[in-house]
Amino acid sequence: MPKACQKELVLETARTLILADGYDAVTVRQIARQAELTTGAIYSNYRNKAEILGILVTESWELLRGEIQSKVLKEPDLKRRLRLFFNSYRDYSRSHPEHFTLLLYMASHPEVFAELSEEVQRDIIARRAELVNRMIELVDAMKAQGCLKDVDSTTYVIALISTANGLLQSRSRSLYSQYGVDMDRVDDLIMGRLIDSVCN
């Protein structure tokens, strides 16, 4: 099997196992057995299990970036563009739940991130920073046009992202499903208030 195909097989197998059983429960040996490869073949491509997850997370960030670029950056109205950032993120979490789950796992497990090679760490940080920096640029543009109060752009963007992550985690875990609440309305209410509270 060509090395490129082998690497892709390892990634797909690992993604399936990690999503089914959880990262901690999966071993490189299980990935090898499921992919019908030797553990040596896996270690010739990846340093460790964390490295495999890191590559999967990098792919997930790239997919998210593509979704945001296709939906958000074309919007001329800045306030609408800010809302579209969240809507695109929410849509991504729904249409690609496996990728969203991997992003959240890596974000909440710094000990796994620490096991990655510096190259993969830099790649993940750069992709996350690209999203954050685009949002900061948008907030700065809104302030320059006078349609946003004078707030610290970085703090505001981190507040938006943190709120979005909390809302989407609640949704993905069905924490409030017993109440029969339309979670889209909850999302829109909270994110709308967070955006409107600083808009002029």
mmCIF file of C-alpha atoms in Angstrom:
data_model
loop_
_atom_site.group_PDB
_atom_site.id
_atom_site.type_symbol
_atom_site.label_atom_id
_atom_site.label_comp_id
_atom_site.label_asym_id
_atom_site.label_seq_id
_atom_site.Cartn_x
_atom_site.Cartn_y
_atom_site.Cartn_z
ATOM 1 C CA MET A 1 0.000 0.000 0.000
ATOM 2 C CA PRO A 2 1.424 3.445 -0.887
ATOM 3 C CA LYS A 3 2.529 5.457 2.147
ATOM 4 C CA ALA A 4 0.004 8.271 1.476
ATOM 5 C CA CYS A 5 -2.864 5.755 1.391
ATOM 6 C CA GLN A 6 -1.543 4.116 4.542
ATOM 7 C CA LYS A 7 -1.461 7.452 6.381
ATOM 8 C CA GLU A 8 -5.030 8.256 5.314
ATOM 9 C CA LEU A 9 -6.207 4.804 6.402
ATOM 10 C CA VAL A 10 -4.637 5.330 9.837
ATOM 11 C CA LEU A 11 -6.344 8.727 10.191
ATOM 12 C CA GLU A 12 -9.771 7.440 9.157
ATOM 13 C CA THR A 13 -9.482 4.385 11.391
ATOM 14 C CA ALA A 14 -8.311 6.470 14.350
ATOM 15 C CA ARG A 15 -11.123 8.996 13.853
ATOM 16 C CA THR A 16 -13.721 6.219 13.835
ATOM 17 C CA LEU A 17 -12.316 4.531 16.943
ATOM 18 C CA ILE A 18 -11.770 7.757 18.905
ATOM 19 C CA LEU A 19 -15.298 8.973 18.205
ATOM 20 C CA ALA A 20 -16.799 5.593 19.105
ATOM 21 C CA ASP A 21 -14.745 4.736 22.190
ATOM 22 C CA GLY A 22 -13.100 7.985 23.311
ATOM 23 C CA TYR A 23 -9.494 9.048 22.902
ATOM 24 C CA ASP A 24 -8.308 7.551 26.193
ATOM 25 C CA ALA A 25 -9.748 4.114 25.409
ATOM 26 C CA VAL A 26 -8.081 3.790 21.994
ATOM 27 C CA THR A 27 -4.561 2.423 21.577
ATOM 28 C CA VAL A 28 -2.184 2.468 18.631
ATOM 29 C CA ARG A 29 -2.412 -1.327 18.643
ATOM 30 C CA GLN A 30 -6.210 -1.133 18.188
ATOM 31 C CA ILE A 31 -5.811 1.349 15.345
ATOM 32 C CA ALA A 32 -3.278 -0.961 13.685
ATOM 33 C CA ARG A 33 -5.490 -4.028 14.095
ATOM 34 C CA GLN A 34 -8.577 -2.247 12.743
ATOM 35 C CA ALA A 35 -6.605 -0.821 9.790
ATOM 36 C CA GLU A 36 -4.926 -4.205 9.197
ATOM 37 C CA LEU A 37 -1.466 -2.677 9.595
ATOM 38 C CA THR A 38 1.425 -3.284 11.940
ATOM 39 C CA THR A 39 2.088 -0.897 14.800
ATOM 40 C CA GLY A 40 5.476 -0.319 13.175
ATOM 41 C CA ALA A 41 3.730 0.967 10.052
ATOM 42 C CA ILE A 42 1.823 3.461 12.190
ATOM 43 C CA TYR A 43 4.895 4.581 14.127
ATOM 44 C CA SER A 44 6.778 5.095 10.870
ATOM 45 C CA ASN A 45 4.197 7.774 10.011
ATOM 46 C CA TYR A 46 3.233 9.206 13.428
ATOM 47 C CA ARG A 47 5.134 9.788 16.675
ATOM 48 C CA ASN A 48 2.329 8.609 18.921
ATOM 49 C CA LYS A 49 -1.443 8.481 19.307
ATOM 50 C CA ALA A 50 -1.566 12.174 20.216
ATOM 51 C CA GLU A 51 0.128 13.013 16.919
ATOM 52 C CA ILE A 52 -2.622 11.169 15.048
ATOM 53 C CA LEU A 53 -5.246 13.167 16.939
ATOM 54 C CA GLY A 54 -3.292 16.357 16.242
ATOM 55 C CA ILE A 55 -3.396 15.723 12.491
ATOM 56 C CA LEU A 56 -7.139 15.021 12.714
ATOM 57 C CA VAL A 57 -7.646 18.288 14.615
ATOM 58 C CA THR A 58 -5.595 20.172 12.010
ATOM 59 C CA GLU A 59 -7.881 18.789 9.300
ATOM 60 C CA SER A 60 -10.914 19.831 11.351
ATOM 61 C CA TRP A 61 -9.614 23.413 11.681
ATOM 62 C CA GLU A 62 -8.995 23.536 7.931
ATOM 63 C CA LEU A 63 -12.544 22.394 7.228
ATOM 64 C CA LEU A 64 -13.933 25.025 9.616
ATOM 65 C CA ARG A 65 -11.826 27.728 7.959
ATOM 66 C CA GLY A 66 -13.229 26.770 4.563
ATOM 67 C CA GLU A 67 -16.801 26.896 5.857
ATOM 68 C CA ILE A 68 -16.301 30.336 7.371
ATOM 69 C CA GLN A 69 -14.614 31.715 4.272
ATOM 70 C CA SER A 70 -17.412 30.495 2.025
ATOM 71 C CA LYS A 71 -20.218 31.914 4.196
ATOM 72 C CA VAL A 72 -18.885 34.883 6.133
ATOM 73 C CA LEU A 73 -16.280 36.854 4.249
ATOM 74 C CA LYS A 74 -18.562 37.768 1.338
ATOM 75 C CA GLU A 75 -21.085 39.523 3.592
ATOM 76 C CA PRO A 76 -20.691 43.320 3.257
ATOM 77 C CA ASP A 77 -22.711 44.249 6.369
ATOM 78 C CA LEU A 78 -20.270 44.037 9.291
ATOM 79 C CA LYS A 79 -22.825 43.336 12.029
ATOM 80 C CA ARG A 80 -24.381 40.596 9.914
ATOM 81 C CA ARG A 81 -20.893 39.219 9.235
ATOM 82 C CA LEU A 82 -20.259 38.978 12.982
ATOM 83 C CA ARG A 83 -23.477 36.994 13.429
ATOM 84 C CA LEU A 84 -22.526 34.813 10.468
ATOM 85 C CA PHE A 85 -19.292 33.829 12.211
ATOM 86 C CA PHE A 86 -21.346 32.225 14.956
ATOM 87 C CA ASN A 87 -23.953 30.782 12.585
ATOM 88 C CA SER A 88 -21.204 29.234 10.453
ATOM 89 C CA TYR A 89 -19.577 27.747 13.546
ATOM 90 C CA ARG A 90 -22.933 26.359 14.688
ATOM 91 C CA ASP A 91 -23.636 24.949 11.211
ATOM 92 C CA TYR A 92 -20.182 23.362 11.179
ATOM 93 C CA SER A 93 -20.850 21.689 14.539
ATOM 94 C CA ARG A 94 -24.027 20.185 13.081
ATOM 95 C CA SER A 95 -22.837 19.190 9.627
ATOM 96 C CA HIS A 96 -19.478 17.864 10.854
ATOM 97 C CA PRO A 97 -20.098 16.713 14.443
ATOM 98 C CA GLU A 98 -17.122 14.361 14.370
ATOM 99 C CA HIS A 99 -14.760 17.223 13.512
ATOM 100 C CA PHE A 100 -16.364 19.500 16.104
ATOM 101 C CA THR A 101 -15.977 16.801 18.772
ATOM 102 C CA LEU A 102 -12.264 16.466 17.985
ATOM 103 C CA LEU A 103 -11.739 20.247 18.191
ATOM 104 C CA LEU A 104 -13.434 20.398 21.585
ATOM 105 C CA TYR A 105 -11.489 17.406 22.873
ATOM 106 C CA MET A 106 -8.126 18.899 21.945
ATOM 107 C CA ALA A 107 -9.108 22.303 23.366
ATOM 108 C CA SER A 108 -10.053 20.774 26.718
ATOM 109 C CA HIS A 109 -7.063 18.411 27.046
ATOM 110 C CA PRO A 110 -3.825 20.413 27.189
ATOM 111 C CA GLU A 111 -1.928 17.319 28.299
ATOM 112 C CA VAL A 112 -2.654 15.709 24.911
ATOM 113 C CA PHE A 113 -1.674 18.909 23.099
ATOM 114 C CA ALA A 114 1.656 18.846 24.981
ATOM 115 C CA GLU A 115 2.423 15.408 23.493
ATOM 116 C CA LEU A 116 2.301 16.748 19.929
ATOM 117 C CA SER A 117 5.382 17.618 17.930
ATOM 118 C CA GLU A 118 6.195 21.326 17.802
ATOM 119 C CA GLU A 119 5.263 21.344 14.117
ATOM 120 C CA VAL A 120 1.738 20.030 14.729
ATOM 121 C CA GLN A 121 1.309 22.333 17.747
ATOM 122 C CA ARG A 122 2.303 25.333 15.612
ATOM 123 C CA ASP A 123 -0.077 24.255 12.860
ATOM 124 C CA ILE A 124 -3.051 23.970 15.228
ATOM 125 C CA ILE A 125 -2.212 27.277 16.936
ATOM 126 C CA ALA A 126 -1.859 29.027 13.566
ATOM 127 C CA ARG A 127 -5.225 27.762 12.312
ATOM 128 C CA ARG A 128 -7.000 28.762 15.525
ATOM 129 C CA ALA A 129 -5.246 32.147 15.506
ATOM 130 C CA GLU A 130 -6.349 32.770 11.928
ATOM 131 C CA LEU A 131 -9.999 32.465 12.955
ATOM 132 C CA VAL A 132 -9.549 34.617 16.069
ATOM 133 C CA ASN A 133 -7.573 37.265 14.171
ATOM 134 C CA ARG A 134 -10.217 37.509 11.433
ATOM 135 C CA MET A 135 -12.835 38.122 14.097
ATOM 136 C CA ILE A 136 -10.637 40.730 15.816
ATOM 137 C CA GLU A 137 -10.143 42.498 12.466
ATOM 138 C CA LEU A 138 -13.913 42.501 11.966
ATOM 139 C CA VAL A 139 -14.545 43.953 15.432
ATOM 140 C CA ASP A 140 -11.864 46.603 14.807
ATOM 141 C CA ALA A 141 -13.550 47.497 11.494
ATOM 142 C CA MET A 142 -16.913 47.781 13.250
ATOM 143 C CA LYS A 143 -15.384 50.104 15.861
ATOM 144 C CA ALA A 144 -13.761 52.222 13.137
ATOM 145 C CA GLN A 145 -17.137 52.623 11.413
ATOM 146 C CA GLY A 146 -18.755 53.613 14.699
ATOM 147 C CA CYS A 147 -21.143 50.665 14.757
ATOM 148 C CA LEU A 148 -19.533 49.083 17.808
ATOM 149 C CA LYS A 149 -18.848 50.603 21.204
ATOM 150 C CA ASP A 150 -15.274 51.014 22.306
ATOM 151 C CA VAL A 151 -14.599 47.543 23.689
ATOM 152 C CA ASP A 152 -11.331 45.664 23.779
ATOM 153 C CA SER A 153 -11.504 43.692 20.534
ATOM 154 C CA THR A 154 -9.543 40.670 21.716
ATOM 155 C CA THR A 155 -11.489 40.326 24.969
ATOM 156 C CA TYR A 156 -14.790 40.687 23.116
ATOM 157 C CA VAL A 157 -13.860 38.065 20.505
ATOM 158 C CA ILE A 158 -12.724 35.592 23.170
ATOM 159 C CA ALA A 159 -16.031 36.186 24.994
ATOM 160 C CA LEU A 160 -17.948 35.458 21.775
ATOM 161 C CA ILE A 161 -15.976 32.295 21.038
ATOM 162 C CA SER A 162 -16.215 31.040 24.637
ATOM 163 C CA THR A 163 -19.962 31.652 24.697
ATOM 164 C CA ALA A 164 -20.399 29.918 21.341
ATOM 165 C CA ASN A 165 -18.397 26.910 22.547
ATOM 166 C CA GLY A 166 -20.503 26.644 25.696
ATOM 167 C CA LEU A 167 -23.755 26.852 23.747
ATOM 168 C CA LEU A 168 -22.638 24.298 21.190
ATOM 169 C CA GLN A 169 -21.384 21.885 23.853
ATOM 170 C CA SER A 170 -24.742 22.121 25.640
ATOM 171 C CA ARG A 171 -26.456 21.361 22.356
ATOM 172 C CA SER A 172 -24.147 18.494 21.390
ATOM 173 C CA ARG A 173 -24.620 16.831 24.779
ATOM 174 C CA SER A 174 -28.399 17.412 24.758
ATOM 175 C CA LEU A 175 -28.167 18.889 28.250
ATOM 176 C CA TYR A 176 -31.555 20.602 28.070
ATOM 177 C CA SER A 177 -33.462 18.333 25.690
ATOM 178 C CA GLN A 178 -35.991 17.376 28.389
ATOM 179 C CA TYR A 179 -37.326 20.955 28.351
ATOM 180 C CA GLY A 180 -38.296 20.847 24.682
ATOM 181 C CA VAL A 181 -36.601 24.187 24.046
ATOM 182 C CA ASP A 182 -35.623 25.201 20.525
ATOM 183 C CA MET A 183 -31.859 25.511 20.994
ATOM 184 C CA ASP A 184 -31.551 27.665 17.872
ATOM 185 C CA ARG A 185 -33.670 30.272 19.644
ATOM 186 C CA VAL A 186 -31.491 29.985 22.737
ATOM 187 C CA ASP A 187 -28.352 30.401 20.612
ATOM 188 C CA ASP A 188 -29.808 33.372 18.747
ATOM 189 C CA LEU A 189 -31.012 35.022 21.954
ATOM 190 C CA ILE A 190 -27.683 34.764 23.755
ATOM 191 C CA MET A 191 -25.415 35.538 20.810
ATOM 192 C CA GLY A 192 -27.770 38.284 19.634
ATOM 193 C CA ARG A 193 -27.680 39.931 23.069
ATOM 194 C CA LEU A 194 -23.912 39.604 23.250
ATOM 195 C CA ILE A 195 -23.566 41.284 19.866
ATOM 196 C CA ASP A 196 -26.322 43.880 20.341
ATOM 197 C CA SER A 197 -25.037 44.876 23.783
ATOM 198 C CA VAL A 198 -21.943 46.464 22.261
ATOM 199 C CA CYS A 199 -23.445 47.736 19.002
ATOM 200 C CA ASN A 200 -24.326 51.399 18.605
#
